[in-house]
GROMACS .gro file of C-alpha atoms in nm:
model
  438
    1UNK     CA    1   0.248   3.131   5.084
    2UNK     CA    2   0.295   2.747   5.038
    3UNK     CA    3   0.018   2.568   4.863
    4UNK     CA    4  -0.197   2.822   4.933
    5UNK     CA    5  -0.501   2.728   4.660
    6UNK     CA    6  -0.566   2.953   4.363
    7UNK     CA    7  -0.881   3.101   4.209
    8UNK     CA    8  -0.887   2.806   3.923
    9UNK     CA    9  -0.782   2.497   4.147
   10UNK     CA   10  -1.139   2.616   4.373
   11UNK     CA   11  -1.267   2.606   4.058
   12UNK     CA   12  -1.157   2.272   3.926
   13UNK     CA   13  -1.213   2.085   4.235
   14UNK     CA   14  -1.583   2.273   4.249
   15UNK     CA   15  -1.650   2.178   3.880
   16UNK     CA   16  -1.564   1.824   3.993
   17UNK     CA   17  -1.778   1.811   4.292
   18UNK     CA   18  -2.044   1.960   4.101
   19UNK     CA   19  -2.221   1.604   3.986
   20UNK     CA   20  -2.173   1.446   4.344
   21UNK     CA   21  -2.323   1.758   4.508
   22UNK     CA   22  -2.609   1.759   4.255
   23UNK     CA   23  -2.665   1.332   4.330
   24UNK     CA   24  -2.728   1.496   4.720
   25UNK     CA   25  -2.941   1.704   4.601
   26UNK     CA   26  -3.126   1.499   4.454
   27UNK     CA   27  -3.175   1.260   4.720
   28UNK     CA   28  -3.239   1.499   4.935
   29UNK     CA   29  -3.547   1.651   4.768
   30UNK     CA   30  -3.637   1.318   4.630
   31UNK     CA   31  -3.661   1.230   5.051
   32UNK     CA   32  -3.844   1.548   5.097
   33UNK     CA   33  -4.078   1.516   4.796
   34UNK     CA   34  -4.166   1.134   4.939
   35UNK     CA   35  -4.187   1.264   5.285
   36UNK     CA   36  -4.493   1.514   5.174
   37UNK     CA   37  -4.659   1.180   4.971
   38UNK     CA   38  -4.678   0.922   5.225
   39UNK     CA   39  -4.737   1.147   5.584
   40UNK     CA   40  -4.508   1.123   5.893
   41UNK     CA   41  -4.581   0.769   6.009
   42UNK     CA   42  -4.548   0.619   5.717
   43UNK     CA   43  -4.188   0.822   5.625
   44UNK     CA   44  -4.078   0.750   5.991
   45UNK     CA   45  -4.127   0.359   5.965
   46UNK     CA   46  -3.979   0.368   5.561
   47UNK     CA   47  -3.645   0.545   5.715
   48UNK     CA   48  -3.640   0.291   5.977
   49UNK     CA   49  -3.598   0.008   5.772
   50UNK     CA   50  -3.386   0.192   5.483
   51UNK     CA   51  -3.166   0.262   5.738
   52UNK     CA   52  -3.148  -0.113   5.850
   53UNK     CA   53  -3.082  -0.177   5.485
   54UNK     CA   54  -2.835   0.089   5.394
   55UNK     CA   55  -2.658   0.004   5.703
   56UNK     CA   56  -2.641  -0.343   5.586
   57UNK     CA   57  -2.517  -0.225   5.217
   58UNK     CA   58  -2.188  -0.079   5.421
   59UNK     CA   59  -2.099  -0.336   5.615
   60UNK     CA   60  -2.099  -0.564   5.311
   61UNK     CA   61  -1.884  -0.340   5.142
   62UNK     CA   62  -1.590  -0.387   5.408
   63UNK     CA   63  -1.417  -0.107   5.327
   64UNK     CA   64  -1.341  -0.193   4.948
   65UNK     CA   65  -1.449   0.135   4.827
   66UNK     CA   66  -1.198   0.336   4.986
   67UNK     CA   67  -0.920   0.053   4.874
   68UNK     CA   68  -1.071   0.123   4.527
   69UNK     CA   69  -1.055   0.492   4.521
   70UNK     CA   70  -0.721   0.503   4.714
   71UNK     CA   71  -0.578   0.247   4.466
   72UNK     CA   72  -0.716   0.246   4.081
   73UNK     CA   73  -0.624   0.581   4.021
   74UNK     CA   74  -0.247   0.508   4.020
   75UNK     CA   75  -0.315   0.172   3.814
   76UNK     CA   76  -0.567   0.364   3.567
   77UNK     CA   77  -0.237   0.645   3.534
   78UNK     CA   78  -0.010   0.375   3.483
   79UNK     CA   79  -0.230   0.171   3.253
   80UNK     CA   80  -0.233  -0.113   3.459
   81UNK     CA   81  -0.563  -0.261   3.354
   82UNK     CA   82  -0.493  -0.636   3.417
   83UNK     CA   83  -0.380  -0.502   3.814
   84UNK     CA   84  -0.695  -0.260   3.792
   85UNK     CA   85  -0.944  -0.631   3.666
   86UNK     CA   86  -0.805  -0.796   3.927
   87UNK     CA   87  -0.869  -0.536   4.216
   88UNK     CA   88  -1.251  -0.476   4.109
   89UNK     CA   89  -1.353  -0.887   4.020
   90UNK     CA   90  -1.198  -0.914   4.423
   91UNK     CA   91  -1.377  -0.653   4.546
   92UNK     CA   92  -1.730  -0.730   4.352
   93UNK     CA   93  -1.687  -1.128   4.436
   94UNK     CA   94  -1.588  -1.040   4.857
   95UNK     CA   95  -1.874  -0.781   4.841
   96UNK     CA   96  -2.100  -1.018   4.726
   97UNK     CA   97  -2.022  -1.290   5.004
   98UNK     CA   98  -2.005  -1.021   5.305
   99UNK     CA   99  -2.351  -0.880   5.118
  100UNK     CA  100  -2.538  -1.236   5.189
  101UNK     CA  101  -2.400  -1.188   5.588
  102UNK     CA  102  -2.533  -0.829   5.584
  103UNK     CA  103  -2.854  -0.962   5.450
  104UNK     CA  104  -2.973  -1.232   5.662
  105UNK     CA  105  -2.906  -1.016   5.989
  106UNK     CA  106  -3.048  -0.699   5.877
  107UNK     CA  107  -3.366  -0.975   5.798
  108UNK     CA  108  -3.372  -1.112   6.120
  109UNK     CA  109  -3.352  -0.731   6.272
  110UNK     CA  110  -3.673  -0.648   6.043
  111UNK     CA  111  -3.861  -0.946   6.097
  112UNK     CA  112  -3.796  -0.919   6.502
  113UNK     CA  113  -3.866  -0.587   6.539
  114UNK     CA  114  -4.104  -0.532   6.347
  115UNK     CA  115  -4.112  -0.120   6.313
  116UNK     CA  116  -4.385  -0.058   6.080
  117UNK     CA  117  -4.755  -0.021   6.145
  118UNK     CA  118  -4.911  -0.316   5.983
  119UNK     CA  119  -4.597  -0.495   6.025
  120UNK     CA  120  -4.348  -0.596   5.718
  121UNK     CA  121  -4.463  -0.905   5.600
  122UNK     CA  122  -4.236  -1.230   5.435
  123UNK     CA  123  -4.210  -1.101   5.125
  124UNK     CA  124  -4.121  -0.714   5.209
  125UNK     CA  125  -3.847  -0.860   5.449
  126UNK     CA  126  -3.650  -1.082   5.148
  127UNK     CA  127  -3.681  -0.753   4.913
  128UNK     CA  128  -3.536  -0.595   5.194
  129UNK     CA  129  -3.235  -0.826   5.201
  130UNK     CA  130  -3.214  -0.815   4.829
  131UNK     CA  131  -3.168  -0.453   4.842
  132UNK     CA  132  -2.873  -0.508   5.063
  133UNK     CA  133  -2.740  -0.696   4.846
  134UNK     CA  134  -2.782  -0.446   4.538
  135UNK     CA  135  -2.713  -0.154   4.722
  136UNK     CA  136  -2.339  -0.308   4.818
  137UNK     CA  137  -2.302  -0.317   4.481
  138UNK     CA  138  -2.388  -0.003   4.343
  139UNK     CA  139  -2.169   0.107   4.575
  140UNK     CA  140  -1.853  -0.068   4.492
  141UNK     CA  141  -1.957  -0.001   4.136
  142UNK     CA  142  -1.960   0.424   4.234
  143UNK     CA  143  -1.651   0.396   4.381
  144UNK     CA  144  -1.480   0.237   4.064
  145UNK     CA  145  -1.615   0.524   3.898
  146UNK     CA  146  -1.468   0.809   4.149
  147UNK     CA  147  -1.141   0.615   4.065
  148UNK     CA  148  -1.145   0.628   3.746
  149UNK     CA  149  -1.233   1.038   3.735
  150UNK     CA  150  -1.595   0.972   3.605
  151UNK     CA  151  -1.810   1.132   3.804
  152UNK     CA  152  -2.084   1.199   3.622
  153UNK     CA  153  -2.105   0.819   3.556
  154UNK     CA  154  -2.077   0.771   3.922
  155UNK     CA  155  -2.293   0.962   4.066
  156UNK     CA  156  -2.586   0.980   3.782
  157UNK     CA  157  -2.747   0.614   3.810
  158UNK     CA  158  -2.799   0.592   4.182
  159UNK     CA  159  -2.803   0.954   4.272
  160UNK     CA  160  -2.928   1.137   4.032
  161UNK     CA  161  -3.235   0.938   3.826
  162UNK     CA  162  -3.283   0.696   4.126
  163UNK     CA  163  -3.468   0.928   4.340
  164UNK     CA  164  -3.686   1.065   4.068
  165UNK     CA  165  -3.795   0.741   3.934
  166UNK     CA  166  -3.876   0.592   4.290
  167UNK     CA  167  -4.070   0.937   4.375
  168UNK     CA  168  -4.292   0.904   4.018
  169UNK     CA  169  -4.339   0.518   4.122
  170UNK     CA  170  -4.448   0.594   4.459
  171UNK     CA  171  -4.682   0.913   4.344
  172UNK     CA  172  -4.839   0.671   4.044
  173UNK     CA  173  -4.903   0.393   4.334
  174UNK     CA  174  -5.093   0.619   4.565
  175UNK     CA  175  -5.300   0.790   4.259
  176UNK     CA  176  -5.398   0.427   4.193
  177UNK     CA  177  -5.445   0.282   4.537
  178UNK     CA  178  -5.500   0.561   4.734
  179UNK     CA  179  -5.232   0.489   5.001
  180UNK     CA  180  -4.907   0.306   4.964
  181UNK     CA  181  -4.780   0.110   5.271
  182UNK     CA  182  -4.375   0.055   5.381
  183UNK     CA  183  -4.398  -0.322   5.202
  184UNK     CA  184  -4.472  -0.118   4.881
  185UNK     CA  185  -4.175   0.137   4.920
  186UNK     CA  186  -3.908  -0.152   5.006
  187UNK     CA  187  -4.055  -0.279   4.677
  188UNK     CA  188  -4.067  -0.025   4.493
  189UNK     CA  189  -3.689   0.097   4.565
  190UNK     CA  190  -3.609  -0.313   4.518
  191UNK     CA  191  -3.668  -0.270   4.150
  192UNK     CA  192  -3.554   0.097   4.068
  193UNK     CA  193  -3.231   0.003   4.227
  194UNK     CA  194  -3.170  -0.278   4.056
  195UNK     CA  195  -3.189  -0.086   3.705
  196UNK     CA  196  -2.991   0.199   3.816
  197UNK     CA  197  -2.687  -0.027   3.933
  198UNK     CA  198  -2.708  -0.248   3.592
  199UNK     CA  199  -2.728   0.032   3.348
  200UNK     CA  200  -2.449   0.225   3.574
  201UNK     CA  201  -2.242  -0.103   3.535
  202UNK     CA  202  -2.346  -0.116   3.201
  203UNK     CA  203  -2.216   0.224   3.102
  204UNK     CA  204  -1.923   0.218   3.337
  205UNK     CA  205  -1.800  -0.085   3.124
  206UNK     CA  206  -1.850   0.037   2.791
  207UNK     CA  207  -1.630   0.344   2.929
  208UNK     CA  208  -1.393   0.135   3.067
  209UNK     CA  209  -1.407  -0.149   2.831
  210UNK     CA  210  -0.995  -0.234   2.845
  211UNK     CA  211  -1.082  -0.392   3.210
  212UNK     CA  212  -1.266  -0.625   3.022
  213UNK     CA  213  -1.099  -0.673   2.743
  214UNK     CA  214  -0.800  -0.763   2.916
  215UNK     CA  215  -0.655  -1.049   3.122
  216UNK     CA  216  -0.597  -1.035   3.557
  217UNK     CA  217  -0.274  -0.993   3.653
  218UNK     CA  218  -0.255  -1.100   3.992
  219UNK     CA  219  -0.158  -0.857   4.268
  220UNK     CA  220  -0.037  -0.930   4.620
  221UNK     CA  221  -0.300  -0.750   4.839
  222UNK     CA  222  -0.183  -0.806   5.132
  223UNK     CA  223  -0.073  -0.449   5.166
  224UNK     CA  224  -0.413  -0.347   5.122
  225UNK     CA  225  -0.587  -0.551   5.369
  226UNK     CA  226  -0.465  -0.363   5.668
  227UNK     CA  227  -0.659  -0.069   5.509
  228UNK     CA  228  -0.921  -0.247   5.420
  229UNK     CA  229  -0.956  -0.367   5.758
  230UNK     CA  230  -0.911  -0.064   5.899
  231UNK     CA  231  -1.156   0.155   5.646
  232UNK     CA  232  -1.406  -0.132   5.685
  233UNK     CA  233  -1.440  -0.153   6.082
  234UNK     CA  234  -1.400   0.301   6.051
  235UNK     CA  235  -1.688   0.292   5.821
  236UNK     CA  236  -1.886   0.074   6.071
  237UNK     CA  237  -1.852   0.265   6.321
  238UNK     CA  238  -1.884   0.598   6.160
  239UNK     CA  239  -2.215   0.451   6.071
  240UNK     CA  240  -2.294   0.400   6.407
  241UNK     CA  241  -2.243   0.772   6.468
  242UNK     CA  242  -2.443   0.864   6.167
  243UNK     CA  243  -2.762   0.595   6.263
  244UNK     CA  244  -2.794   0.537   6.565
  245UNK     CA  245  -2.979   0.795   6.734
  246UNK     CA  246  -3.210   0.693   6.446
  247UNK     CA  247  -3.260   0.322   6.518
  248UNK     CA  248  -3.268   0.413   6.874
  249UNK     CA  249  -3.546   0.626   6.839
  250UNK     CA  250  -3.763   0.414   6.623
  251UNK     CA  251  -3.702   0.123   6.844
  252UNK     CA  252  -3.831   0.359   7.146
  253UNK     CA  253  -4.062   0.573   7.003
  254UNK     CA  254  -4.358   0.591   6.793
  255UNK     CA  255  -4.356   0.611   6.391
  256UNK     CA  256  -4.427   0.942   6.377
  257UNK     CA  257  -4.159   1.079   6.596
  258UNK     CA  258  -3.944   0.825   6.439
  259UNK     CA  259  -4.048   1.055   6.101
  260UNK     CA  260  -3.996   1.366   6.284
  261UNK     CA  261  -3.662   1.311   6.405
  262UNK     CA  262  -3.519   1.161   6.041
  263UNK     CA  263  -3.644   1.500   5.840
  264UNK     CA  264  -3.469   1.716   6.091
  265UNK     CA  265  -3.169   1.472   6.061
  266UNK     CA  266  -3.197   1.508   5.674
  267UNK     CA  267  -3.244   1.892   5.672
  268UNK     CA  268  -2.939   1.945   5.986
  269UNK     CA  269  -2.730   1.685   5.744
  270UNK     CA  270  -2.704   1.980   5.453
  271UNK     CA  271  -2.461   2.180   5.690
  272UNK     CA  272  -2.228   1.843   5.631
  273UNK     CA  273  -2.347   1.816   5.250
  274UNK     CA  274  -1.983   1.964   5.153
  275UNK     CA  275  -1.759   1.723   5.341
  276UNK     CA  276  -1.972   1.478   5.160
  277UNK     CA  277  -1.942   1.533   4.831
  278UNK     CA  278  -1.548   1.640   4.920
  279UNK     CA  279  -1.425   1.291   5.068
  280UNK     CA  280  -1.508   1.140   4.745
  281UNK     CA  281  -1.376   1.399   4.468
  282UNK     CA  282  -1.109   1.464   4.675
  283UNK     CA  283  -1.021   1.106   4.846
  284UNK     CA  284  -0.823   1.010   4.516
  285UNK     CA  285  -0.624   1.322   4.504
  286UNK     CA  286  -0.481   1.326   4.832
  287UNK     CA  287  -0.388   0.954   4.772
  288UNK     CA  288  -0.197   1.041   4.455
  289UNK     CA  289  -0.031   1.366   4.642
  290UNK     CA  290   0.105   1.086   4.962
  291UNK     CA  291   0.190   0.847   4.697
  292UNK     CA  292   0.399   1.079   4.520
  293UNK     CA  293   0.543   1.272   4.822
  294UNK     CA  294   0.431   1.586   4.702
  295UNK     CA  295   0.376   1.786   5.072
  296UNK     CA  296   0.262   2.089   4.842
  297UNK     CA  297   0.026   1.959   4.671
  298UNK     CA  298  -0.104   1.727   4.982
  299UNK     CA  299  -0.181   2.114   5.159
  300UNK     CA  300  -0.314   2.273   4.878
  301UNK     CA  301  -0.576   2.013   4.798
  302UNK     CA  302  -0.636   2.051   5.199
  303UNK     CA  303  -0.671   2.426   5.222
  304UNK     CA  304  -0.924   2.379   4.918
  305UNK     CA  305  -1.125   2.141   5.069
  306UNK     CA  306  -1.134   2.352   5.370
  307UNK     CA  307  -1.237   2.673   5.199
  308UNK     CA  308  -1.521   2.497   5.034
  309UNK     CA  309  -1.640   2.288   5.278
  310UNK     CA  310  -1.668   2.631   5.576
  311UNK     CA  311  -1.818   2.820   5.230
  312UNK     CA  312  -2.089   2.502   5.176
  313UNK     CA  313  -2.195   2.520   5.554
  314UNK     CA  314  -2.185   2.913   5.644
  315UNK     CA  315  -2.394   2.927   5.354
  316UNK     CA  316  -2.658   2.731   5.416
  317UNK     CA  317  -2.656   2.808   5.808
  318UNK     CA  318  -2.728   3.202   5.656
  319UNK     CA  319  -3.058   3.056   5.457
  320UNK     CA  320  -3.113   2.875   5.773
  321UNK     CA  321  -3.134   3.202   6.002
  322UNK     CA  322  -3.303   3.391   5.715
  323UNK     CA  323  -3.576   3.145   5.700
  324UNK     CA  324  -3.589   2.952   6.042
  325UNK     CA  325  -3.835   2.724   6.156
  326UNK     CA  326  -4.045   2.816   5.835
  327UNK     CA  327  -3.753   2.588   5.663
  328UNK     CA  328  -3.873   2.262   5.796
  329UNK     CA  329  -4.249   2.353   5.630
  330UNK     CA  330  -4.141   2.453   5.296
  331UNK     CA  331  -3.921   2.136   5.256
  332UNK     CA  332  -4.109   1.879   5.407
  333UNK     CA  333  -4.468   2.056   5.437
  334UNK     CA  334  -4.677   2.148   5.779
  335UNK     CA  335  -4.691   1.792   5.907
  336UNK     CA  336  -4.334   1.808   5.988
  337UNK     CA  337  -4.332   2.192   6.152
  338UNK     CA  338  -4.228   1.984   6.477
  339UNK     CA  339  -3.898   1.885   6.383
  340UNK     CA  340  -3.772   2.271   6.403
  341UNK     CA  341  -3.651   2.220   6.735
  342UNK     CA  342  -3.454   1.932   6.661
  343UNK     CA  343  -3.263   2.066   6.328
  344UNK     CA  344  -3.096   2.315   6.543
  345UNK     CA  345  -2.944   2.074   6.788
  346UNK     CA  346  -2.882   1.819   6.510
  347UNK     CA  347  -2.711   2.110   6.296
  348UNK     CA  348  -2.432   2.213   6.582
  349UNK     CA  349  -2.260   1.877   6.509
  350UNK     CA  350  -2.288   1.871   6.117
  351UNK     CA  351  -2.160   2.246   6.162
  352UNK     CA  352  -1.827   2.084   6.340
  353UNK     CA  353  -1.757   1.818   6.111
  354UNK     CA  354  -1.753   2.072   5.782
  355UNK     CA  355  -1.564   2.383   6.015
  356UNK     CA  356  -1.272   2.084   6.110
  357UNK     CA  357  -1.159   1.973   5.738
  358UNK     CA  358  -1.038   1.710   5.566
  359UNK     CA  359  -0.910   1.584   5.918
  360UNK     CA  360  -1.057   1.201   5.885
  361UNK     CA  361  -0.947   1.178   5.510
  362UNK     CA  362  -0.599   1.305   5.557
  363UNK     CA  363  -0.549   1.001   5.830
  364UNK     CA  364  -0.711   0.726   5.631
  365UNK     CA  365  -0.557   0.875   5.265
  366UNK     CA  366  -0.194   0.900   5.376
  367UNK     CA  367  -0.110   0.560   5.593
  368UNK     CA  368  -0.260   0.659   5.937
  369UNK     CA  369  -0.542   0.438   5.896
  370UNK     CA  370  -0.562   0.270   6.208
  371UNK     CA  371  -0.513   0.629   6.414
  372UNK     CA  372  -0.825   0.689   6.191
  373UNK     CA  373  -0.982   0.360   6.320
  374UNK     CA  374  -0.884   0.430   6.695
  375UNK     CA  375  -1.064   0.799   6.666
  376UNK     CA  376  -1.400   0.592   6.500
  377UNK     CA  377  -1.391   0.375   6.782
  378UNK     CA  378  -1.369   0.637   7.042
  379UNK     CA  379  -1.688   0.847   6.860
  380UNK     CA  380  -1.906   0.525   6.829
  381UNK     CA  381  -1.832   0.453   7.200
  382UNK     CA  382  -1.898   0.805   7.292
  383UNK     CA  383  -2.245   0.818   7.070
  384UNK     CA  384  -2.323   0.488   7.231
  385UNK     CA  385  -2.326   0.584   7.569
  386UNK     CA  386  -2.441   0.922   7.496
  387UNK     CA  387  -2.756   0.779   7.296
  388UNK     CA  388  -2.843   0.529   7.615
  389UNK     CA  389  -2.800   0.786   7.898
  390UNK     CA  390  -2.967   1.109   7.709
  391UNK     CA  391  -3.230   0.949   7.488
  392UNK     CA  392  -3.452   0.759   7.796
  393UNK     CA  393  -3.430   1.087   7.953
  394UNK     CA  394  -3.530   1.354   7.669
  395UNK     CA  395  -3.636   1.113   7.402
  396UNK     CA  396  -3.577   1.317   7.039
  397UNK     CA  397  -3.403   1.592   7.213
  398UNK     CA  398  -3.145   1.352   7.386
  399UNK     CA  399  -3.062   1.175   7.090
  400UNK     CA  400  -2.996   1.485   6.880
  401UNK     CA  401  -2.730   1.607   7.179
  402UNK     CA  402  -2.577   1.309   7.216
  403UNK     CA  403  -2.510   1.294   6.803
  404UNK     CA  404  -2.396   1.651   6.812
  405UNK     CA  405  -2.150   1.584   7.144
  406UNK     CA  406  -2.062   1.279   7.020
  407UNK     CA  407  -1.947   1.452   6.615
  408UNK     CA  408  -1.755   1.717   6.815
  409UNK     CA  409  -1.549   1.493   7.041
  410UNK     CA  410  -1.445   1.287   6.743
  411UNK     CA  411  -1.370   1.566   6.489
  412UNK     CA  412  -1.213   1.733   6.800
  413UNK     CA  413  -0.965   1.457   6.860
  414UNK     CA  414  -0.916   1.415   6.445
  415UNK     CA  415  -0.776   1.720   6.393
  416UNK     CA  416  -0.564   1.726   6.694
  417UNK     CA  417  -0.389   1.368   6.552
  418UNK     CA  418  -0.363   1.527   6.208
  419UNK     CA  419  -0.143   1.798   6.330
  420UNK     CA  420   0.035   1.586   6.560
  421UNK     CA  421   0.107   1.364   6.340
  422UNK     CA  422   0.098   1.450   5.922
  423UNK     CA  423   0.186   1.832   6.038
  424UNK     CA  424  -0.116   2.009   5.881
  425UNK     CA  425  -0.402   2.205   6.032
  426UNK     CA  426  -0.701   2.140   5.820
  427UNK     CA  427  -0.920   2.399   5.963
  428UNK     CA  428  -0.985   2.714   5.879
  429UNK     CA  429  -0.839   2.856   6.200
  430UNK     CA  430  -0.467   2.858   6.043
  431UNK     CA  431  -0.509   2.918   5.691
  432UNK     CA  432  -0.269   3.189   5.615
  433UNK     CA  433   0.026   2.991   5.821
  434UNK     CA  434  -0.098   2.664   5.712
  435UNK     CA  435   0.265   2.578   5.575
  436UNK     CA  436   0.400   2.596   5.915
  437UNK     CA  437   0.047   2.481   6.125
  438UNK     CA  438   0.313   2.231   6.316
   0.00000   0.00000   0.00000
C-alpha cells in the first residue's frame, strides 16, 4: 500500500513531537494552575490583554517563521551556513521593526479599552508593548530551532520552564501581598520572558555556533517573499479565528465571563493539541519531501500525521465523556464549574480541525500558499460575521458556535483544495486508498 506509515516512522515522528507536546502541556497547566491563584476576574482580564499581546507578537513576526522552518533545513543539510546567517539576521532585524508597529497599536488598544478592573496603568501598558516585542522574538528564535531539528532547545525555554517560573512568581507575590493585580502579571511575564528568550538564544548559538562563526552570503529572497506574504497575512487571519470570539467577549462582557469563556477555550483547545505540536515537527519534513519530489514520502509523512493527530483527539474526547463536566473543576477548580457548557460547543470545532489532517500545511508546505491564504481569508470573514450576528444574541454561547462553524467551514474547504489540487486526502476517511484518494 503506498506510503502507508510503519510502526517505527509513528514512532519517530511521536518521539519528535514528544518535547513540543510536553511545552503544551506545560502551558496549559501552568494557565490552569494561575487560573486557581488569581480567581475568575482577575484570569479573565490577564487573558484579555495576553491575548492583545500575543496577537501582537504574530503579526510582528510576518510570517518569517514558516520561511524559516520551510527553508533552513535544506541550507543546514547542505551546510550552507553563510545562506542560513543571512536568512535568520533578516528575519530577527524585519521582526524587530514590524515588532515596534505591533507594539504601539496593541498599546493604544490597552490603554483605550481599558479591560481590567482597576484599569492598566502607564507603566503596565509599555511592559505590555515590551512583551510584544520579546515575544516576536522568542518566536523567530523557536522556529530557527524546529529548523535546525532541535527541539528540545526549541521548545524548553519558552514552553517548558516559562510557565513554571511565572506560576512560582505569581504564587510568591500573592503569599507576600495577599492579592496580585493584572499590572503585576504583565510584569511579571515581562521579565520571565525576557530570560527564557536570552538563555534560549544563548544555547541555540552555542549549538549552532558555525552561523556565527561564519560570514553572510547574500541570498536573493525574492522567492520567499511571496510566502512570506502569504504565511504572514494566513497567520493573521488564522489568528483572527483563534481570538476573536475572545476579544469580542471581553470587550462585551464582564471579566468574569471573559475568564469563563478563555478556560473552556483552553480546556476545548486540547482536542486540537495534536495538530499543534504536528505543524511544527512535521512542517520541515513535508518541505524537504516537495523539495525533493518525493510523492511517497510527501503521503507517508501525511497518513502519519493523520493517524496521530485522530489518536491525540479521540483520546482525550474519551477522558472527556468519562469525566464530563467534573473536568472543568478538577483543572481549573469550582469557580470555573460554569464554563462546562461552553467546552462542549468550543470542542466540536477543535474536534474538526484534528479529524481533517495536515490539510492547511500540505497547501502552505508545497507551493499553494496563496490557495492557503484565500481559505484563511474566507474563515476570518466567516468567524467575523458569525462572532457579530451570534454573540449580541447568545453572548458566550454565540461566540463558541460561531468559532466552531466558522473552524468547520474552513477545514471543510482545506481539504477539499488539497485533493483537488496536490491529489491527497489527508483525512482519515481514505486511509487504506490514500495512494489513489484523487
Amino acid at each position: 500500500m503506498s506510503g502507508w506509515p510503519s510502526i517505527s516512522g509513528l514512532r519517530k515522528v511521536a518521539v519528535r513531537a514528544f518535547p513540543v507536546g510536553l511545552g503544551l502541556v506545560c502551558l496549559f497547566v501552568g494557565q490552569a494552575w494561575l487560573a486557581r491563584l488569581v480567581g475568575v476576574e482577575v484570569f479573565g482580564s490577564y487573558g484579555y490583554v495576553l491575548t492583545w499581546i500575543t496577537g501582537g507578537a504574530i503579526v510582528a513576526r510576518a510570517g518569517y517563521e514558516w520561511v524559516l522552518i520551510k527553508t533552513l533545513p535544506g541550507m543546514f543539510r547542505d551546510r550552507r551556513h553563510g545562506a542560513a546567517r543571512f536568512l535568520l539576521v533578516d528575519a530577527f532585524r524585519a521582526v524587530s521593526v514590524r515588532a515596534i508597529v505591533a507594539a504601539v497599536v496593541v498599546a493604544s488598544a490597552l490603554w483605550l479599552n481599558k479591560p481590567s478592573s482597576p484599569p492598566l496603568d502607564r507603566v503596565a501598558v509599555i511592559t505590555a508593548t515590551a512583551l510584544v516585542f520579546l515575544l516576536a522574538w522568542g518566536g523567530v528564535r523557536r522556529a530557527w530551532g524546529l529548523a535546525h531539528g532541535a527541539t528540545w532547545l526549541a521548545e524548553t525555554p519558552e514552553n517548558i520552564v516559562k510557565p513554571i517560573l511565572l506560576v512560582v512568581a505569581a504564587a510568591s507575590l500573592i503569599s507576600i501581598n495577599g492579592a496580585i493585580s493584572v499590572s503585576d502579571l504583565i510584569e511579571v511575564n515581562l521579565v520571565v520572558t525576557a530570560l527564557a528568550v536570552i538563555i534560549g538564544l544563548a544555547l541555540l548559538l552555542r549549538k549552532d555556533w558555525s552561523i556565527v562563526d561564519t560570514t553572510a552570503k547574500p541570498l536573493d529572497l525574492a522567492p520567499s517573499r511571496s510566502l512570506m506574504r502569504a504565511m504572514w497575512l494566513t497567520t493573521v487571519l488564522n489568528m483572527v479565528l483563534r481570538s476573536a470570539d475572545i476579544l469580542l467577549i471581553g470587550a462585551l462582557t464582564d471579566a468574569r465571563t471573559t475568564g469563563l469563556y478563555i478556560a473552556a477555550s483552553r480546556l476545548a483547545a486540547i482536542a486540537g493539541t495534536p495538530v499543534t505540536i504536528l505543524d511544527q515537527v512535521v512542517a520541515p519534513r513535508l518541505a524537504l519531501a516537495h523539495e525533493s519530489g518525493d510523492k511517497a514520502e510527501l503521503l507517508r509523512i501525511t497518513m502519519e500525521y493523520g493517524l496521530l493527530a485522530a489518536a491525540g483527539c479521540f483520546a482525550f474526547l474519551g477522558l472527556l465523556i468519562l469525566m464530563g463536566p467534573n473536568m472543568v473543576t478538577a483543572v481549573f477548580g469550582d469557580a470555573f464549574s460554569e464554563s462546562a457548557p461552553l467546552v462542549g460547543i468550543l470542542l466540536a470545532g477543535h474536534a474538526v480541525n484534528s479529524l481533517t489532517g495536515a490539510s492547511g500545511l500540505l497547501l502552505s508546505m508545497t507551493g499553494s500558499h496563496q490557495l492557503s491564504l484565500l481559505i484563511a481569508i474566507i474563515g476570518a470573514v466567516t468567524m467575523v460575521l458569525l462572532l457579530c450576528f451570534l454573540t449580541p444574541l447568545f453572548q458566550a454561547f454565540g461566540a463558541a458556535a460561531a468559532f466552531s462553524l466558522a473552524v468547520t467551514i474552513k477545514n471543510s474547504a482545506q481539504v477539499a483544495f488539497v485533493v483537488r489540487r496536490i491529489g491527497i486526502n489527508p483525512t482519515l476517511l481514505r486511509l487504506p486508498n490514500f495512494g489513489n484518494s484523487r
